[in-house]
Amino acid sequence: KNSSLKINLKSDKTEYLSDNEIYNFFVTSENMDEITKIKNTFLVGHKGSGKSFILKYLSIPIQLIRFSEKTSIEFDEKAIGILIQCKVGKFGGLREPNDDVQLDKDWINAFTHIFNLCIIQIFLEGIRDIFEIKKDITANEINCFLDELIRLFRFDMSITTFEKMFTFIDDEISSIQEEYQQNKLRNNDRFYTDYKTLHEIRKSFQKCFKKYTNVEPVFLLDEYNELSNGQQKIVNEMINIRHPVFKMSSVPHGYIKDRIVTGQIDIDQDY
């Protein structure tokens, strides 16, 4: 689309590309209609086959570029994409000590809560961008949604802003991470959200933002294979029981494919 942009798609990883580069160089896959359906989907393919590229293309920042360029795709009319990077150390660094042991209840509670906090923080960043760039949601709608989050997470807050919410979430994650590192998770009476929380957040989002009543938040988990076995078990419970919509850049070919549940889509190709 823009001849002044030049990158080497064979060597440049998606994480190093700008939003405009992703937007301009994206090539539609033959499986695109299947990928953008509102259902849980695992993307499986060799390294460099375009899994992360697709997820970033479906995320809020590039959706906003398409809206401004009036080049929306069908996905944009029915979904809002929240991109989550599953890197080492993400989610408070809470990795279970041994994949073979039974998961400890206190660890499950702490990881689930931090996972929910990380997702809502990224979700709020996207909503702020929509408010500032697309300008089709109101300050009253944002306040309604923030009030819903305070209720769901039982935050000790009243009137708030994006910045105060981000600071509060950062402090909450840091506090739990410190308890984890000091082996003190079981010695507190902290409130933890659970596997139902993302389902409730989806309902609150659709209730508070009138223009988005029929729009589905879609959680895009990039590098899903970097989650440990225990972390994946918890995410899979969220998927299988409460069905929040996830798109996952999952295990590359030749890796531990038995860690993937149903819903694979093979996109093994070059872009």
Tab-separated table of C-alpha atoms in Angstrom:
chain	number	residue	atom	x	y	z
A	1	LYS	CA	0.000	0.000	0.000
A	2	ASN	CA	2.899	2.360	0.666
A	3	SER	CA	6.001	2.013	-1.492
A	4	SER	CA	8.089	4.136	0.899
A	5	LEU	CA	7.883	1.425	3.581
A	6	LYS	CA	10.493	-1.304	3.195
A	7	ILE	CA	10.998	-4.262	5.513
A	8	ASN	CA	12.326	-7.781	5.177
A	9	LEU	CA	9.444	-10.049	6.176
A	10	LYS	CA	11.813	-13.032	6.203
A	11	SER	CA	13.911	-11.638	9.060
A	12	ASP	CA	11.930	-8.891	10.819
A	13	LYS	CA	9.814	-10.268	13.667
A	14	THR	CA	6.310	-8.922	14.136
A	15	GLU	CA	7.182	-7.463	17.546
A	16	TYR	CA	9.726	-5.132	15.899
A	17	LEU	CA	7.299	-3.775	13.293
A	18	SER	CA	5.284	-0.606	13.751
A	19	ASP	CA	1.492	-0.558	13.549
A	20	ASN	CA	1.691	1.167	10.160
A	21	GLU	CA	4.080	-1.480	8.840
A	22	ILE	CA	1.740	-4.261	9.960
A	23	TYR	CA	-1.200	-2.457	8.369
A	24	ASN	CA	0.561	-1.792	5.065
A	25	PHE	CA	2.224	-5.170	4.601
A	26	PHE	CA	-0.491	-7.522	5.803
A	27	VAL	CA	-1.406	-10.172	3.216
A	28	THR	CA	-4.775	-11.854	3.636
A	29	SER	CA	-4.603	-15.572	4.368
A	30	GLU	CA	-6.920	-18.037	2.652
A	31	ASN	CA	-8.045	-18.991	6.173
A	32	MET	CA	-8.848	-15.405	7.147
A	33	ASP	CA	-12.642	-15.873	7.165
A	34	GLU	CA	-12.239	-18.847	9.498
A	35	ILE	CA	-9.800	-16.969	11.755
A	36	THR	CA	-12.029	-13.907	12.129
A	37	LYS	CA	-15.159	-15.841	13.047
A	38	ILE	CA	-16.288	-15.112	16.589
A	39	LYS	CA	-15.139	-18.366	18.148
A	40	ASN	CA	-12.093	-19.665	20.000
A	41	THR	CA	-9.268	-20.359	17.550
A	42	PHE	CA	-5.716	-21.682	17.910
A	43	LEU	CA	-3.284	-20.633	15.174
A	44	VAL	CA	-0.653	-23.307	14.535
A	45	GLY	CA	2.247	-22.982	12.123
A	46	HIS	CA	6.004	-22.901	11.701
A	47	LYS	CA	8.002	-20.014	13.134
A	48	GLY	CA	7.613	-17.037	10.825
A	49	SER	CA	4.412	-18.299	9.220
A	50	GLY	CA	2.445	-15.231	10.306
A	51	LYS	CA	0.660	-16.204	13.521
A	52	SER	CA	1.671	-13.115	15.495
A	53	PHE	CA	1.270	-10.962	12.390
A	54	ILE	CA	-2.399	-11.927	12.129
A	55	LEU	CA	-3.080	-11.317	15.817
A	56	LYS	CA	-1.512	-7.868	15.726
A	57	TYR	CA	-3.466	-7.063	12.560
A	58	LEU	CA	-6.677	-7.853	14.469
A	59	SER	CA	-5.753	-5.756	17.541
A	60	ILE	CA	-7.153	-2.360	18.529
A	61	PRO	CA	-4.261	-0.107	17.342
A	62	ILE	CA	-4.484	-1.404	13.777
A	63	GLN	CA	-8.265	-1.536	13.881
A	64	LEU	CA	-8.104	2.199	14.622
A	65	ILE	CA	-5.836	2.731	11.592
A	66	ARG	CA	-8.348	0.890	9.412
A	67	PHE	CA	-11.182	3.017	10.791
A	68	SER	CA	-9.279	6.233	10.007
A	69	GLU	CA	-8.372	4.962	6.518
A	70	LYS	CA	-11.952	3.717	5.950
A	71	THR	CA	-10.642	0.239	5.114
A	72	SER	CA	-12.468	-1.730	7.826
A	73	ILE	CA	-12.750	-5.493	7.518
A	74	GLU	CA	-15.730	-7.534	8.672
A	75	PHE	CA	-13.970	-8.411	11.939
A	76	ASP	CA	-13.876	-4.707	12.921
A	77	GLU	CA	-17.645	-4.417	12.853
A	78	LYS	CA	-18.211	-7.284	15.286
A	79	ALA	CA	-15.091	-7.480	17.475
A	80	ILE	CA	-12.525	-5.489	19.388
A	81	GLY	CA	-9.097	-7.138	19.594
A	82	ILE	CA	-7.109	-7.096	22.845
A	83	LEU	CA	-3.531	-8.285	22.185
A	84	ILE	CA	-1.825	-10.021	25.139
A	85	GLN	CA	1.875	-10.904	24.908
A	86	CYS	CA	2.556	-14.199	26.741
A	87	LYS	CA	6.243	-13.573	27.347
A	88	VAL	CA	8.416	-15.053	30.075
A	89	GLY	CA	7.844	-13.073	33.266
A	90	LYS	CA	4.388	-11.975	32.175
A	91	PHE	CA	1.466	-12.281	34.587
A	92	GLY	CA	3.577	-11.403	37.602
A	93	GLY	CA	6.138	-14.116	36.907
A	94	LEU	CA	3.837	-16.680	38.538
A	95	ARG	CA	5.047	-19.987	37.103
A	96	GLU	CA	4.265	-23.142	39.039
A	97	PRO	CA	7.432	-24.796	40.368
A	98	ASN	CA	6.890	-28.119	38.594
A	99	ASP	CA	4.582	-28.925	35.684
A	100	ASP	CA	4.117	-32.486	36.944
A	101	VAL	CA	2.755	-31.646	40.382
A	102	GLN	CA	-0.859	-30.925	41.247
A	103	LEU	CA	-1.524	-27.205	41.051
A	104	ASP	CA	-1.680	-25.502	44.426
A	105	LYS	CA	-5.003	-23.733	45.068
A	106	ASP	CA	-3.312	-20.548	46.319
A	107	TRP	CA	-1.140	-20.398	43.190
A	108	ILE	CA	-4.209	-20.957	40.954
A	109	ASN	CA	-6.071	-18.112	42.674
A	110	ALA	CA	-3.115	-15.739	42.408
A	111	PHE	CA	-2.316	-16.526	38.760
A	112	THR	CA	-5.959	-16.287	37.659
A	113	HIS	CA	-6.312	-12.911	39.341
A	114	ILE	CA	-3.090	-11.516	37.837
A	115	PHE	CA	-4.084	-12.850	34.402
A	116	ASN	CA	-7.411	-10.997	34.700
A	117	LEU	CA	-5.653	-7.817	35.862
A	118	CYS	CA	-3.185	-7.885	32.956
A	119	ILE	CA	-5.955	-8.354	30.417
A	120	ILE	CA	-8.114	-5.555	31.814
A	121	GLN	CA	-5.136	-3.186	31.887
A	122	ILE	CA	-4.475	-3.766	28.178
A	123	PHE	CA	-8.223	-3.588	27.484
A	124	LEU	CA	-8.405	-0.190	29.212
A	125	GLU	CA	-5.469	1.087	27.146
A	126	GLY	CA	-7.426	0.156	24.027
A	127	ILE	CA	-10.603	1.824	25.278
A	128	ARG	CA	-8.608	4.991	26.022
A	129	ASP	CA	-7.276	4.958	22.446
A	130	ILE	CA	-10.785	4.506	21.053
A	131	PHE	CA	-11.946	7.467	23.152
A	132	GLU	CA	-9.059	9.691	22.000
A	133	ILE	CA	-8.819	8.614	18.352
A	134	LYS	CA	-12.132	7.197	17.198
A	135	LYS	CA	-14.188	9.424	19.513
A	136	ASP	CA	-17.338	7.316	19.346
A	137	ILE	CA	-17.597	6.596	23.067
A	138	THR	CA	-18.355	9.136	25.782
A	139	ALA	CA	-16.759	10.034	29.098
A	140	ASN	CA	-19.956	8.914	30.850
A	141	GLU	CA	-19.707	5.484	29.211
A	142	ILE	CA	-16.076	5.203	30.341
A	143	ASN	CA	-17.032	6.137	33.906
A	144	CYS	CA	-19.775	3.501	33.797
A	145	PHE	CA	-17.251	0.841	32.733
A	146	LEU	CA	-14.667	1.885	35.340
A	147	ASP	CA	-17.372	1.654	38.017
A	148	GLU	CA	-18.181	-1.860	36.793
A	149	LEU	CA	-14.500	-2.841	37.079
A	150	ILE	CA	-14.282	-1.447	40.606
A	151	ARG	CA	-17.285	-3.599	41.502
A	152	LEU	CA	-15.943	-6.746	39.796
A	153	PHE	CA	-12.416	-6.495	41.193
A	154	ARG	CA	-13.522	-5.011	44.537
A	155	PHE	CA	-10.965	-2.243	44.177
A	156	ASP	CA	-10.819	0.113	47.139
A	157	MET	CA	-11.507	3.141	44.937
A	158	SER	CA	-14.340	5.550	44.270
A	159	ILE	CA	-13.937	8.228	41.584
A	160	THR	CA	-11.147	7.178	39.247
A	161	THR	CA	-9.380	7.814	35.935
A	162	PHE	CA	-7.469	5.614	33.500
A	163	GLU	CA	-4.182	6.679	35.071
A	164	LYS	CA	-5.328	5.911	38.621
A	165	MET	CA	-6.659	2.536	37.496
A	166	PHE	CA	-3.369	1.661	35.754
A	167	THR	CA	-1.389	2.607	38.863
A	168	PHE	CA	-3.716	0.612	41.113
A	169	ILE	CA	-3.434	-2.498	38.898
A	170	ASP	CA	0.376	-2.198	38.748
A	171	ASP	CA	0.522	-1.973	42.540
A	172	GLU	CA	-1.826	-4.948	42.937
A	173	ILE	CA	0.264	-7.136	40.597
A	174	SER	CA	3.523	-6.081	42.287
A	175	SER	CA	2.097	-6.866	45.721
A	176	ILE	CA	0.975	-10.381	44.696
A	177	GLN	CA	4.270	-11.017	42.920
A	178	GLU	CA	6.163	-10.086	46.084
A	179	GLU	CA	3.987	-12.430	48.161
A	180	TYR	CA	4.658	-15.199	45.626
A	181	GLN	CA	8.422	-14.688	45.716
A	182	GLN	CA	8.370	-14.730	49.527
A	183	ASN	CA	6.129	-17.829	49.579
A	184	LYS	CA	3.355	-15.940	51.361
A	185	LEU	CA	0.411	-16.460	48.979
A	186	ARG	CA	-1.469	-18.651	51.450
A	187	ASN	CA	-0.975	-16.216	54.342
A	188	ASN	CA	-3.286	-13.408	53.238
A	189	ASP	CA	-6.983	-12.734	52.967
A	190	ARG	CA	-6.783	-10.875	49.647
A	191	PHE	CA	-9.779	-10.945	47.315
A	192	TYR	CA	-9.086	-12.829	44.075
A	193	THR	CA	-11.155	-12.738	40.897
A	194	ASP	CA	-11.726	-16.113	39.223
A	195	TYR	CA	-12.229	-17.803	35.845
A	196	LYS	CA	-15.663	-16.150	35.472
A	197	THR	CA	-14.313	-12.596	35.546
A	198	LEU	CA	-13.561	-12.140	31.830
A	199	HIS	CA	-17.101	-13.272	31.070
A	200	GLU	CA	-18.404	-10.557	33.408
A	201	ILE	CA	-16.084	-7.951	31.872
A	202	ARG	CA	-17.459	-8.746	28.413
A	203	LYS	CA	-21.013	-8.236	29.649
A	204	SER	CA	-20.074	-4.960	31.366
A	205	PHE	CA	-18.331	-3.682	28.229
A	206	GLN	CA	-21.389	-4.363	26.085
A	207	LYS	CA	-23.703	-2.834	28.697
A	208	CYS	CA	-21.729	0.388	29.218
A	209	PHE	CA	-20.730	1.244	25.632
A	210	LYS	CA	-23.959	1.619	23.669
A	211	LYS	CA	-22.324	1.606	20.222
A	212	TYR	CA	-20.606	-1.680	21.107
A	213	THR	CA	-23.613	-3.571	22.448
A	214	ASN	CA	-23.161	-6.296	19.822
A	215	VAL	CA	-19.356	-6.116	19.630
A	216	GLU	CA	-17.343	-8.980	21.157
A	217	PRO	CA	-14.067	-8.362	23.022
A	218	VAL	CA	-11.626	-10.907	21.545
A	219	PHE	CA	-8.539	-11.758	23.595
A	220	LEU	CA	-5.534	-12.314	21.311
A	221	LEU	CA	-2.912	-14.376	23.169
A	222	ASP	CA	0.372	-14.074	21.281
A	223	GLU	CA	3.037	-16.773	21.868
A	224	TYR	CA	0.563	-18.912	23.817
A	225	ASN	CA	3.140	-21.710	23.798
A	226	GLU	CA	5.285	-19.676	26.225
A	227	LEU	CA	2.715	-20.197	28.963
A	228	SER	CA	3.607	-23.090	31.255
A	229	ASN	CA	1.434	-26.205	31.465
A	230	GLY	CA	-0.240	-24.956	34.633
A	231	GLN	CA	-0.922	-21.524	33.162
A	232	GLN	CA	-2.423	-23.102	30.056
A	233	LYS	CA	-4.679	-25.309	32.184
A	234	ILE	CA	-6.127	-22.217	33.843
A	235	VAL	CA	-6.645	-20.364	30.554
A	236	ASN	CA	-8.249	-23.472	29.050
A	237	GLU	CA	-10.666	-23.593	31.985
A	238	MET	CA	-11.710	-20.024	31.170
A	239	ILE	CA	-12.247	-21.021	27.541
A	240	ASN	CA	-14.073	-24.288	28.142
A	241	ILE	CA	-16.369	-23.166	30.943
A	242	ARG	CA	-17.185	-19.508	30.412
A	243	HIS	CA	-16.268	-19.182	26.718
A	244	PRO	CA	-14.670	-15.769	26.466
A	245	VAL	CA	-13.474	-15.511	22.875
A	246	PHE	CA	-9.735	-16.110	22.430
A	247	LYS	CA	-7.504	-16.191	19.366
A	248	MET	CA	-4.176	-17.818	20.194
A	249	SER	CA	-0.881	-17.813	18.355
A	250	SER	CA	-0.052	-21.247	19.630
A	251	VAL	CA	2.582	-23.956	19.498
A	252	PRO	CA	4.761	-23.994	16.349
A	253	HIS	CA	4.925	-27.239	14.354
A	254	GLY	CA	7.248	-29.803	15.914
A	255	TYR	CA	6.676	-28.678	19.505
A	256	ILE	CA	4.417	-30.098	22.228
A	257	LYS	CA	1.148	-30.178	20.305
A	258	ASP	CA	-0.672	-32.222	22.946
A	259	ARG	CA	-0.897	-29.001	24.981
A	260	ILE	CA	-3.374	-27.604	22.473
A	261	VAL	CA	-7.093	-28.204	22.892
A	262	THR	CA	-9.608	-28.285	20.032
A	263	GLY	CA	-9.938	-25.531	17.464
A	264	GLN	CA	-6.627	-25.543	15.572
A	265	ILE	CA	-6.178	-23.631	12.342
A	266	ASP	CA	-3.014	-24.365	10.381
A	267	ILE	CA	-1.596	-21.210	8.755
A	268	ASP	CA	1.779	-22.678	7.808
A	269	GLN	CA	2.773	-20.370	4.965
A	270	ASP	CA	5.042	-17.465	4.139
A	271	TYR	CA	3.898	-13.863	3.876
